[in-house]
Amino acid sequence: MLIFVGIDQKTKVRIRTIHQGIMEKLKRQFSAKIIAMITEKPITVKYNTRLKTTAGRASKDKIELNLPLLSENPSELPQVYAHELAHTICCRLWPKKRIGHDRNWKLIMTKMGFQPRSHGHKAHSQKNPERRYQIPL
């Protein structure tokens, strides 16, 4: 179950569709016990306006998305959502492990039908260009 906070209706529908497609793939590949562990608690999906350099962030019960980046690059939403959902799934299946881009995360991404990439999203904001600092000598 997904709980949406501060997300517009159009994006909710897109995320729900992406989520349902992913879950159908996982149900064909994992046991009912594993699926129950993944789906036992709802996932809150929300925008986080403080995210500046990343397209999303995840924890055991929450996925946060960067609205400006995804608004400028809507085609990246499926990959970004899947990336963060894979982190949430890993948190639920391996709760004592650190969240990262390890072999478990890569396995989940592959089973969901997505490239297990951790960088290289096309989500670069024109409004928040990369900051460069110069150290005065």
GROMACS .gro file of C-alpha atoms in nm:
model
  137
    1MET     CA    1   0.000   0.000   0.000
    2LEU     CA    2   0.120   0.348  -0.085
    3ILE     CA    3   0.047   0.664   0.112
    4PHE     CA    4   0.100   0.987  -0.080
    5VAL     CA    5   0.187   1.315   0.091
    6GLY     CA    6   0.188   1.637  -0.110
    7ILE     CA    7   0.195   1.470  -0.452
    8ASP     CA    8  -0.033   1.583  -0.734
    9GLN     CA    9  -0.297   1.345  -0.871
   10LYS     CA   10  -0.128   1.294  -1.210
   11THR     CA   11   0.199   1.189  -1.047
   12LYS     CA   12   0.013   0.965  -0.798
   13VAL     CA   13  -0.143   0.777  -1.088
   14ARG     CA   14   0.197   0.739  -1.261
   15ILE     CA   15   0.366   0.616  -0.942
   16ARG     CA   16   0.081   0.373  -0.866
   17THR     CA   17   0.106   0.232  -1.219
   18ILE     CA   18   0.485   0.196  -1.194
   19HIS     CA   19   0.452   0.037  -0.848
   20GLN     CA   20   0.186  -0.213  -0.961
   21GLY     CA   21   0.397  -0.319  -1.260
   22ILE     CA   22   0.701  -0.371  -1.037
   23MET     CA   23   0.504  -0.570  -0.780
   24GLU     CA   24   0.358  -0.796  -1.051
   25LYS     CA   25   0.711  -0.878  -1.168
   26LEU     CA   26   0.829  -0.945  -0.813
   27LYS     CA   27   0.528  -1.169  -0.735
   28ARG     CA   28   0.626  -1.393  -1.027
   29GLN     CA   29   0.984  -1.422  -0.901
   30PHE     CA   30   0.967  -1.436  -0.521
   31SER     CA   31   0.782  -1.651  -0.269
   32ALA     CA   32   0.464  -1.534  -0.098
   33LYS     CA   33   0.662  -1.503   0.227
   34ILE     CA   34   0.907  -1.255   0.073
   35ILE     CA   35   0.626  -1.058  -0.091
   36ALA     CA   36   0.451  -1.041   0.249
   37MET     CA   37   0.769  -0.900   0.406
   38ILE     CA   38   0.788  -0.637   0.132
   39THR     CA   39   0.421  -0.535   0.154
   40GLU     CA   40   0.346  -0.575   0.526
   41LYS     CA   41   0.363  -0.200   0.595
   42PRO     CA   42   0.262   0.092   0.376
   43ILE     CA   43   0.523   0.307   0.203
   44THR     CA   44   0.487   0.684   0.227
   45VAL     CA   45   0.579   0.861  -0.097
   46LYS     CA   46   0.641   1.235  -0.075
   47TYR     CA   47   0.833   1.521  -0.226
   48ASN     CA   48   1.128   1.656  -0.033
   49THR     CA   49   1.210   2.013  -0.133
   50ARG     CA   50   1.541   1.996   0.053
   51LEU     CA   51   1.686   1.739  -0.187
   52LYS     CA   52   1.923   1.932  -0.414
   53THR     CA   53   2.180   1.688  -0.550
   54THR     CA   54   1.988   1.361  -0.563
   55ALA     CA   55   1.672   1.253  -0.742
   56GLY     CA   56   1.540   1.061  -0.442
   57ARG     CA   57   1.599   0.908  -0.101
   58ALA     CA   58   1.456   0.602   0.070
   59SER     CA   59   1.423   0.434   0.407
   60LYS     CA   60   1.229   0.132   0.535
   61ASP     CA   61   0.892   0.310   0.523
   62LYS     CA   62   0.942   0.618   0.307
   63ILE     CA   63   1.042   0.727  -0.043
   64GLU     CA   64   1.123   1.094  -0.096
   65LEU     CA   65   1.144   1.240  -0.445
   66ASN     CA   66   1.303   1.559  -0.575
   67LEU     CA   67   1.014   1.751  -0.735
   68PRO     CA   68   1.215   2.008  -0.936
   69LEU     CA   69   1.441   1.746  -1.092
   70LEU     CA   70   1.159   1.509  -1.177
   71SER     CA   71   0.938   1.792  -1.308
   72GLU     CA   72   1.212   1.885  -1.554
   73ASN     CA   73   1.281   1.520  -1.641
   74PRO     CA   74   0.949   1.329  -1.613
   75SER     CA   75   1.081   1.035  -1.817
   76GLU     CA   76   1.319   0.957  -1.529
   77LEU     CA   77   1.038   0.891  -1.278
   78PRO     CA   78   1.016   0.512  -1.340
   79GLN     CA   79   1.391   0.459  -1.294
   80VAL     CA   80   1.416   0.690  -0.993
   81TYR     CA   81   1.109   0.539  -0.824
   82ALA     CA   82   1.234   0.184  -0.888
   83HIS     CA   83   1.578   0.280  -0.753
   84GLU     CA   84   1.431   0.411  -0.428
   85LEU     CA   85   1.178   0.127  -0.399
   86ALA     CA   86   1.466  -0.122  -0.429
   87HIS     CA   87   1.629   0.048  -0.128
   88THR     CA   88   1.303   0.024   0.068
   89ILE     CA   89   1.269  -0.344  -0.022
   90CYS     CA   90   1.629  -0.412   0.084
   91CYS     CA   91   1.563  -0.237   0.418
   92ARG     CA   92   1.268  -0.468   0.475
   93LEU     CA   93   1.436  -0.791   0.365
   94TRP     CA   94   1.777  -0.726   0.522
   95PRO     CA   95   1.703  -0.486   0.812
   96LYS     CA   96   2.046  -0.509   0.974
   97LYS     CA   97   2.236  -0.423   0.657
   98ARG     CA   98   2.337  -0.073   0.558
   99ILE     CA   99   2.143   0.081   0.270
  100GLY     CA  100   2.359   0.090  -0.039
  101HIS     CA  101   2.406  -0.031  -0.391
  102ASP     CA  102   2.528  -0.379  -0.300
  103ARG     CA  103   2.454  -0.709  -0.473
  104ASN     CA  104   2.115  -0.742  -0.297
  105TRP     CA  105   2.004  -0.401  -0.423
  106LYS     CA  106   2.129  -0.487  -0.774
  107LEU     CA  107   1.939  -0.817  -0.763
  108ILE     CA  108   1.615  -0.642  -0.664
  109MET     CA  109   1.660  -0.381  -0.939
  110THR     CA  110   1.718  -0.654  -1.197
  111LYS     CA  111   1.418  -0.857  -1.078
  112MET     CA  112   1.205  -0.542  -1.110
  113GLY     CA  113   1.319  -0.507  -1.472
  114PHE     CA  114   1.538  -0.199  -1.429
  115GLN     CA  115   1.905  -0.128  -1.481
  116PRO     CA  116   2.083  -0.138  -1.144
  117ARG     CA  117   2.249   0.199  -1.188
  118SER     CA  118   2.323   0.417  -0.891
  119HIS     CA  119   2.436   0.729  -1.075
  120GLY     CA  120   2.389   0.879  -1.414
  121HIS     CA  121   2.025   0.980  -1.394
  122LYS     CA  122   1.944   1.244  -1.651
  123ALA     CA  123   1.778   1.438  -1.372
  124HIS     CA  124   1.978   1.758  -1.365
  125SER     CA  125   1.798   2.075  -1.271
  126GLN     CA  126   1.852   2.396  -1.464
  127LYS     CA  127   1.722   2.588  -1.163
  128ASN     CA  128   1.978   2.435  -0.925
  129PRO     CA  129   2.296   2.403  -1.130
  130GLU     CA  130   2.588   2.220  -0.981
  131ARG     CA  131   2.769   2.440  -0.732
  132ARG     CA  132   3.138   2.499  -0.784
  133TYR     CA  133   3.355   2.642  -0.514
  134GLN     CA  134   3.684   2.815  -0.565
  135ILE     CA  135   3.931   2.825  -0.281
  136PRO     CA  136   4.109   3.160  -0.268
  137LEU     CA  137   4.488   3.133  -0.251
   0.00000   0.00000   0.00000
